C-alpha positions as YAML, in Angstrom:
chain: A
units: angstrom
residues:
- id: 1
  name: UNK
  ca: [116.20, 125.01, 127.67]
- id: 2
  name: UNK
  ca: [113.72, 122.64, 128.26]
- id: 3
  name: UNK
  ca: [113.28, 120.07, 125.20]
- id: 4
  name: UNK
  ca: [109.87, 120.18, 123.01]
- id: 5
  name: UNK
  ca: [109.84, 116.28, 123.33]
- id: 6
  name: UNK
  ca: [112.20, 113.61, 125.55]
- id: 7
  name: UNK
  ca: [111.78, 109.69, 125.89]
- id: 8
  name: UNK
  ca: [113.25, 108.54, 129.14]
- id: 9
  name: UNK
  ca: [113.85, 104.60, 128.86]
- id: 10
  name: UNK
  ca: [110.66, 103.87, 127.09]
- id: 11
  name: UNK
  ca: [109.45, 100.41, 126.02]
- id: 12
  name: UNK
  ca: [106.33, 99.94, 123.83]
- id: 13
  name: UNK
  ca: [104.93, 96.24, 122.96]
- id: 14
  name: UNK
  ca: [102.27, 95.16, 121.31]
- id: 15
  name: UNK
  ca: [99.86, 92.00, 121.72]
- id: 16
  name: UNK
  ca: [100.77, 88.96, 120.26]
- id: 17
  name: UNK
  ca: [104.33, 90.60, 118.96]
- id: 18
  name: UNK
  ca: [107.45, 88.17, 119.26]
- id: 19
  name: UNK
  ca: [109.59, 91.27, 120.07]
- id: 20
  name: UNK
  ca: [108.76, 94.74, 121.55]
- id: 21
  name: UNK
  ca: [107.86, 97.51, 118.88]
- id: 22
  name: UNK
  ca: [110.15, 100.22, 121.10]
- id: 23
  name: UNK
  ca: [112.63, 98.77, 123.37]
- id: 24
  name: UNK
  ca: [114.58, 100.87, 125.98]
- id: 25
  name: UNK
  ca: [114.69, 104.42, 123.99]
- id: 26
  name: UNK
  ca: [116.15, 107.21, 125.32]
- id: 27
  name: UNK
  ca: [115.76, 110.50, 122.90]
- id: 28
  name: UNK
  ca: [115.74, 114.30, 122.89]
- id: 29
  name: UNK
  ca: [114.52, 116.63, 120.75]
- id: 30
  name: UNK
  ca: [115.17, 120.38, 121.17]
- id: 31
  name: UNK
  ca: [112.53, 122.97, 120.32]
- id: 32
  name: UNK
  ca: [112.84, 124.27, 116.82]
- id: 33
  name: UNK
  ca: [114.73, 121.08, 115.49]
- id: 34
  name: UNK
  ca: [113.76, 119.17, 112.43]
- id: 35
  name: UNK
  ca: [114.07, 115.84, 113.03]
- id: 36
  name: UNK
  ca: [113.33, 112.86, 110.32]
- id: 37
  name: UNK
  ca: [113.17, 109.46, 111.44]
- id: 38
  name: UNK
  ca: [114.40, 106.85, 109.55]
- id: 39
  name: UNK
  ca: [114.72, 103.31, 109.80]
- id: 40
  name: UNK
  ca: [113.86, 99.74, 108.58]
- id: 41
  name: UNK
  ca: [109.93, 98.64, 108.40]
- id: 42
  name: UNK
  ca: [108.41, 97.51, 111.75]
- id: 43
  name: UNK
  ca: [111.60, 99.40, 113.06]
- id: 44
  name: UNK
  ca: [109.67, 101.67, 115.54]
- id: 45
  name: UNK
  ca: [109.39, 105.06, 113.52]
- id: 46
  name: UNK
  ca: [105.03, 105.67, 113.75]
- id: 47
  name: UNK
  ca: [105.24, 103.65, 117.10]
- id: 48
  name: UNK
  ca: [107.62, 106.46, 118.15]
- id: 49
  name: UNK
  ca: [105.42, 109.72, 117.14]
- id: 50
  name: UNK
  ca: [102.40, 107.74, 118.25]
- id: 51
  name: UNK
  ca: [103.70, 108.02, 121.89]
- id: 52
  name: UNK
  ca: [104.31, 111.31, 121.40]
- id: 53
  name: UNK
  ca: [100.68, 112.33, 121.07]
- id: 54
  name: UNK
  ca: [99.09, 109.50, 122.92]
- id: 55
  name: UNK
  ca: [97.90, 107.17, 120.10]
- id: 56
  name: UNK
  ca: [99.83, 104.62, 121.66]
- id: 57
  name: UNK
  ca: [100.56, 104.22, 125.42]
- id: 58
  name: UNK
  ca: [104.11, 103.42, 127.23]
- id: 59
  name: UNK
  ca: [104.38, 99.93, 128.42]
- id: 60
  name: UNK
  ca: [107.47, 101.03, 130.41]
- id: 61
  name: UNK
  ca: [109.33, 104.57, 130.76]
- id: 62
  name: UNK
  ca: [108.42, 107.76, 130.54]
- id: 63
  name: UNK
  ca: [107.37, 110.39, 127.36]
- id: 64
  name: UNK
  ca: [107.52, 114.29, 128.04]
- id: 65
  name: UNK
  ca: [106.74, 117.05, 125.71]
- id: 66
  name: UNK
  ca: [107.65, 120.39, 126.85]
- id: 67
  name: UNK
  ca: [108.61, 119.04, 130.02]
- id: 68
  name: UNK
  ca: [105.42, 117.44, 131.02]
- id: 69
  name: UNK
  ca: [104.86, 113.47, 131.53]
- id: 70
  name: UNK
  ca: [102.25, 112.93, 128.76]
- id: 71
  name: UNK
  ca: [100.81, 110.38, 130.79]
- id: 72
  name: UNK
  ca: [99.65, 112.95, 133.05]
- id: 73
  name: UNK
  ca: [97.48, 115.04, 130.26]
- id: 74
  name: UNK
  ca: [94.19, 114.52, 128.55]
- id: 75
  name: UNK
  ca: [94.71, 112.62, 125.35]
- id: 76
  name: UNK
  ca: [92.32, 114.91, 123.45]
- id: 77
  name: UNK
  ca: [93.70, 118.63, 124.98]
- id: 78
  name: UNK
  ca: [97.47, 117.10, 124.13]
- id: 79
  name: UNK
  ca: [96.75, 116.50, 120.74]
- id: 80
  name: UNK
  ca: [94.93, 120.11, 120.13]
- id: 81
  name: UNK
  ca: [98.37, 121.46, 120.51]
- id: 82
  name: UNK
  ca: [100.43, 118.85, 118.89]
- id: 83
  name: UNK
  ca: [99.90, 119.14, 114.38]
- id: 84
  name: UNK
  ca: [99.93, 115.87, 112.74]
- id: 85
  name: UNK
  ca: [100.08, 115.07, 108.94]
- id: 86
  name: UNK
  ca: [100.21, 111.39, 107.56]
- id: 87
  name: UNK
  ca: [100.34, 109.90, 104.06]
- id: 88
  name: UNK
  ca: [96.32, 109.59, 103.42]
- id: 89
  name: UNK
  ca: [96.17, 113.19, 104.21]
- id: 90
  name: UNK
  ca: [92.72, 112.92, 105.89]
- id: 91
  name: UNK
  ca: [90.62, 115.70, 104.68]
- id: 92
  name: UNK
  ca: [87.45, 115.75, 105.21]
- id: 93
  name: UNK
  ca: [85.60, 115.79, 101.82]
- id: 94
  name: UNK
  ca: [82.41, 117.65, 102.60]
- id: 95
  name: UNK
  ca: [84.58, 120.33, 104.07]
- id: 96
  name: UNK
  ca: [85.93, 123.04, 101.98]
- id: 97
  name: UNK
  ca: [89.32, 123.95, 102.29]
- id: 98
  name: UNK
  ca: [88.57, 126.70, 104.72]
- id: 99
  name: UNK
  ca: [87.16, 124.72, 106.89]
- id: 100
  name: UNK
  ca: [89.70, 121.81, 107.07]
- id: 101
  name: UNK
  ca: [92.38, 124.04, 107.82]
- id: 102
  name: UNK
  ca: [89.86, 125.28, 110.90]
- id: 103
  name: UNK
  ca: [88.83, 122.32, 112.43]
- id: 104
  name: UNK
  ca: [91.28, 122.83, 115.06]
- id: 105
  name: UNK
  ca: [90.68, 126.44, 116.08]
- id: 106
  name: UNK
  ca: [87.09, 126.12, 116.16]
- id: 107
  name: UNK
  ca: [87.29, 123.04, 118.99]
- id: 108
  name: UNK
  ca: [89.92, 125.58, 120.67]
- id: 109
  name: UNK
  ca: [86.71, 128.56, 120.15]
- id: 110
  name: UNK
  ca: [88.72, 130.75, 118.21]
- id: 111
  name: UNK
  ca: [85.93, 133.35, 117.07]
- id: 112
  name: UNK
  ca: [84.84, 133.42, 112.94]
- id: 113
  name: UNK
  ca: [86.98, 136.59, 112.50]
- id: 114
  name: UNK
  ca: [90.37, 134.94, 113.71]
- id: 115
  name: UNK
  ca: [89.67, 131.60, 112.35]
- id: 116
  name: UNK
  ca: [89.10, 133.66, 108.74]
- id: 117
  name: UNK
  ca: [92.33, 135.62, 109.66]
- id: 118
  name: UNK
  ca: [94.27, 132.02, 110.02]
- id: 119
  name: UNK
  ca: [92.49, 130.56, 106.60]
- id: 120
  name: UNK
  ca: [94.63, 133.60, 104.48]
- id: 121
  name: UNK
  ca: [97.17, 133.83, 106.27]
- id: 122
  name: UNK
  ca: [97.69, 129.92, 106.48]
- id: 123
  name: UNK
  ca: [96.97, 129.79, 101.99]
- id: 124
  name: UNK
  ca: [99.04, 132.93, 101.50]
- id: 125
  name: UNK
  ca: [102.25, 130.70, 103.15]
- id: 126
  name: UNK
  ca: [101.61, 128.09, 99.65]
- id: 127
  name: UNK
  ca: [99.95, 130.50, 97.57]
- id: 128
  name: UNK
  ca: [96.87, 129.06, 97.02]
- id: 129
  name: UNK
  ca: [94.76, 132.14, 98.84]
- id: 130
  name: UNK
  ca: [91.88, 131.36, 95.86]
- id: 131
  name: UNK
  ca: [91.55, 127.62, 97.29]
- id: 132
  name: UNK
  ca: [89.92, 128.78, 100.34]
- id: 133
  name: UNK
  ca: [85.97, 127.94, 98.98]
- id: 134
  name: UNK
  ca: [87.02, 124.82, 97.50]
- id: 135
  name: UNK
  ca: [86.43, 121.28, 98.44]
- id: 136
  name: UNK
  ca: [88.81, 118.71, 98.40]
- id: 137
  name: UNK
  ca: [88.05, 117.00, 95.42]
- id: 138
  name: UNK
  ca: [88.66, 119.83, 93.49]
- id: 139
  name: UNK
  ca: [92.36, 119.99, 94.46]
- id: 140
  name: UNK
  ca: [95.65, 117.79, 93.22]
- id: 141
  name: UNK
  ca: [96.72, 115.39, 95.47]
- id: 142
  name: UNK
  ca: [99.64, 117.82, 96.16]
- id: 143
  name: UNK
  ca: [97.13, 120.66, 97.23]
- id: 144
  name: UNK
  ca: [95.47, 118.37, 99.05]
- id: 145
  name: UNK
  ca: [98.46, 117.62, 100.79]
- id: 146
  name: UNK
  ca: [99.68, 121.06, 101.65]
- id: 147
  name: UNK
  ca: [96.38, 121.79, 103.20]
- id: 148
  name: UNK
  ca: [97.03, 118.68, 105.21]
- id: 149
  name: UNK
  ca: [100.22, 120.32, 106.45]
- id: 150
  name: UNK
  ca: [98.38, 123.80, 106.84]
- id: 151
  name: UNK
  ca: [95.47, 122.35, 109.09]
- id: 152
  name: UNK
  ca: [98.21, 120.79, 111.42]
- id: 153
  name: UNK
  ca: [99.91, 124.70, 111.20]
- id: 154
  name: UNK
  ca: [96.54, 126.43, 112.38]
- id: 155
  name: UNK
  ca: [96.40, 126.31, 115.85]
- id: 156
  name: UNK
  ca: [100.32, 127.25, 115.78]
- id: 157
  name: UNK
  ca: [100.84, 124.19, 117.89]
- id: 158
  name: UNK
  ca: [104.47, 124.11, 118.81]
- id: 159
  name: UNK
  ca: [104.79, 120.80, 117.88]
- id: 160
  name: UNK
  ca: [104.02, 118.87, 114.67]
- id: 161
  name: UNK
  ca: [104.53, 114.98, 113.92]
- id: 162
  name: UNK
  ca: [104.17, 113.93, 109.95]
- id: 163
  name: UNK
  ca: [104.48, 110.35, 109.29]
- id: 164
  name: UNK
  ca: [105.44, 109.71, 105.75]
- id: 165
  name: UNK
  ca: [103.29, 113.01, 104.33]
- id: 166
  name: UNK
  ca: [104.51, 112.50, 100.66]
- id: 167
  name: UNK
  ca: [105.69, 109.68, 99.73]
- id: 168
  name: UNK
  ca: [102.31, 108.77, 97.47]
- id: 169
  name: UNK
  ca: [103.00, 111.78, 95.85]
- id: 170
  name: UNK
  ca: [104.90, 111.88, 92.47]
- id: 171
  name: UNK
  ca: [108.95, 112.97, 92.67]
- id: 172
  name: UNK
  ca: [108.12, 116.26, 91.26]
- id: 173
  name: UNK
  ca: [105.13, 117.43, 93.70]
- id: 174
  name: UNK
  ca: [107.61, 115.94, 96.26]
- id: 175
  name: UNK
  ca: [110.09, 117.47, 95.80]
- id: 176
  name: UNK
  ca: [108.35, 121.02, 95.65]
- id: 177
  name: UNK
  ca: [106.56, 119.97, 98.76]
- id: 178
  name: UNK
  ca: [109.81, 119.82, 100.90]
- id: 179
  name: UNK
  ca: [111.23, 122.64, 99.77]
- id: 180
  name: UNK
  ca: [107.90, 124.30, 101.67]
- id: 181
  name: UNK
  ca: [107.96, 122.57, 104.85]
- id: 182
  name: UNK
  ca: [111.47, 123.04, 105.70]
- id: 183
  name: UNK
  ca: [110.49, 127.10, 104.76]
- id: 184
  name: UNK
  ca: [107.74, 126.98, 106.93]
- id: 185
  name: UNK
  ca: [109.98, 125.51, 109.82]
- id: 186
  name: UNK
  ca: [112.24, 128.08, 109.47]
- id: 187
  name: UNK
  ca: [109.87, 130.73, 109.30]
- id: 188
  name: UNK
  ca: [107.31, 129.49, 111.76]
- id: 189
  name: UNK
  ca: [110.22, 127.73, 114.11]
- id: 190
  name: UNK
  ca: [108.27, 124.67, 114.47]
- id: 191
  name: UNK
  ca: [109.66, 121.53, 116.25]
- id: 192
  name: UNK
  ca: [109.12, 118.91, 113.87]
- id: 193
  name: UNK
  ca: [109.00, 114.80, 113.85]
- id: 194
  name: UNK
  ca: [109.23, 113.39, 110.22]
- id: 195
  name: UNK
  ca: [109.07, 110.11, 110.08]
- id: 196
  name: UNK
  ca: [110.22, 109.23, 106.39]
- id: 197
  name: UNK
  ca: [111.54, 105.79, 104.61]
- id: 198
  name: UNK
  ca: [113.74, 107.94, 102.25]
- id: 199
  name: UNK
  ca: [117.31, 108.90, 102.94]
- id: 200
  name: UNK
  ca: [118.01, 111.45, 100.02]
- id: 201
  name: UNK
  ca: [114.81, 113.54, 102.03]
- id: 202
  name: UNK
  ca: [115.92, 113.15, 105.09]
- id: 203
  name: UNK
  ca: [119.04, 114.32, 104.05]
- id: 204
  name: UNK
  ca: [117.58, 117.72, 102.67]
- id: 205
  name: UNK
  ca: [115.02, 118.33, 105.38]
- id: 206
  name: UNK
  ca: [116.89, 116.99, 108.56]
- id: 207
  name: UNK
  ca: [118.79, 119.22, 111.46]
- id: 208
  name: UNK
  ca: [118.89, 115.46, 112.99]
- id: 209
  name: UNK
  ca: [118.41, 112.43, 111.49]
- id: 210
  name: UNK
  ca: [117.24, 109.10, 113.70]
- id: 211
  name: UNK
  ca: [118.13, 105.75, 112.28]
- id: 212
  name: UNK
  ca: [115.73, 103.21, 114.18]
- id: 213
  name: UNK
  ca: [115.82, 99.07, 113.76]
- id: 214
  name: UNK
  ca: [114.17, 96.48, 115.27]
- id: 215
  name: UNK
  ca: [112.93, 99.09, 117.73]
- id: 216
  name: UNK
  ca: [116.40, 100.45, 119.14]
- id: 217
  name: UNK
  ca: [118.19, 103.74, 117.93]
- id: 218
  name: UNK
  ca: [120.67, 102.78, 116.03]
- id: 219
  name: UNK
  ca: [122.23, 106.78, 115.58]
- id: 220
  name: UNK
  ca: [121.18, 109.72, 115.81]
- id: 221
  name: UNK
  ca: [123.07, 112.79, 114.50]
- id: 222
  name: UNK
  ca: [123.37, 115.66, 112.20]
- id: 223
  name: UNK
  ca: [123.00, 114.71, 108.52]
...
């Protein structure tokens, strides 16, 4: 089987840093895992989904996701099929909620009838199929949240990276919100990269959990 996402050796520094933000990583990921990926601050964790979907660059080594040398694909059609959810959510707010969770399928010219088709079937997964004409100021921050999640779910991308989706959210919303994501996993089989500072989640959402400091894997294993 042919891993959703594999680091071969990779090194990532940034300007002016006294010491390099990934250093020698070597990592696989199988498809249909959830991993979270835990660690210190300034340990590597967003530096290590960023290379993932080309935010960031390899200094040294090599990223592949579905067996393909990211280096060797268009930034922008990479990260068309690769979701991605991160803690300021990032809807746009003269966009109703139908049209957030579209963005994607329209720049992939998925016709009005299937992107409509994706909008319910997308809100019927959190129950919110009367949210679908509403903008995001009309929603909690935890609806605004799970439509986060649900526009990185539209396109069906195999892959999705979320980098600390909820932890501005109160313990309750949290809470709920996991509980969803780890049923959409399971129900969608998504590979997914969940970069989170809190153990106790990991523990609930993980098939695999990384432990990363000072840019090194420190262990990586089953919770």
């Amino acid at each position: 089987m042919t891993p959703a996402v594999e680091f071969k050796d990779v090194t990532k520094r940034f300007a002016g840093a006294a010491s390099p933000a990934l250093d020698h990583v070597n990592l696989t990921i199988q498809p249909g895992e959830l991993v979270c990926v835990l660690g210190t601050s300034g340990g590597g964790k967003t530096t290590l989904i960023k290379l993932i979907n080309r935010l960031h660059d390899p200094d040294s080594g090599t990223v592949l996701v579905n067996g393909r040398d990211v280096s060797t694909i268009d930034p922008v059609t990479l990260r068309r099929g690769i979701g991605y959810v991160i803690q300021q959510i990032g809807l746009f707010p003269n966009m109703t909620v139908a049209q957030n969770i579209c963005v994607v399928p329209k720049l992939l010219k998925y016709d009005k009838a299937r992107c409509d088709e994706i909008v319910q079937e997308m809100l019927q997964l959190v129950h919110m199929e009367q949210s679908a004409n509403k903008y995001p100021s009309e929603l909690s921050g935890g609806q605004q949240q799970r439509i986060g999640v649900l526009r990185a779910l539209a396109a069906s991308p195999p892959i999705v990276l979320m980098d600390e989706p909820f932890s501005a959210l109160d313990p309750l919303t949290r809470e709920a919100l996991q509980d969803e994501v780890k049923n959409l996993q399971q129900k969608l089989n998504k590979t997914i990269v969940f970069v989170s500072h809190d153990m106790s989640e990991a523990l609930k959402l993980a098939d695999i959990i990384i432990f990363m400091s000072a840019g090194e894997i420190v262990q990586m294993a089953s919770p």
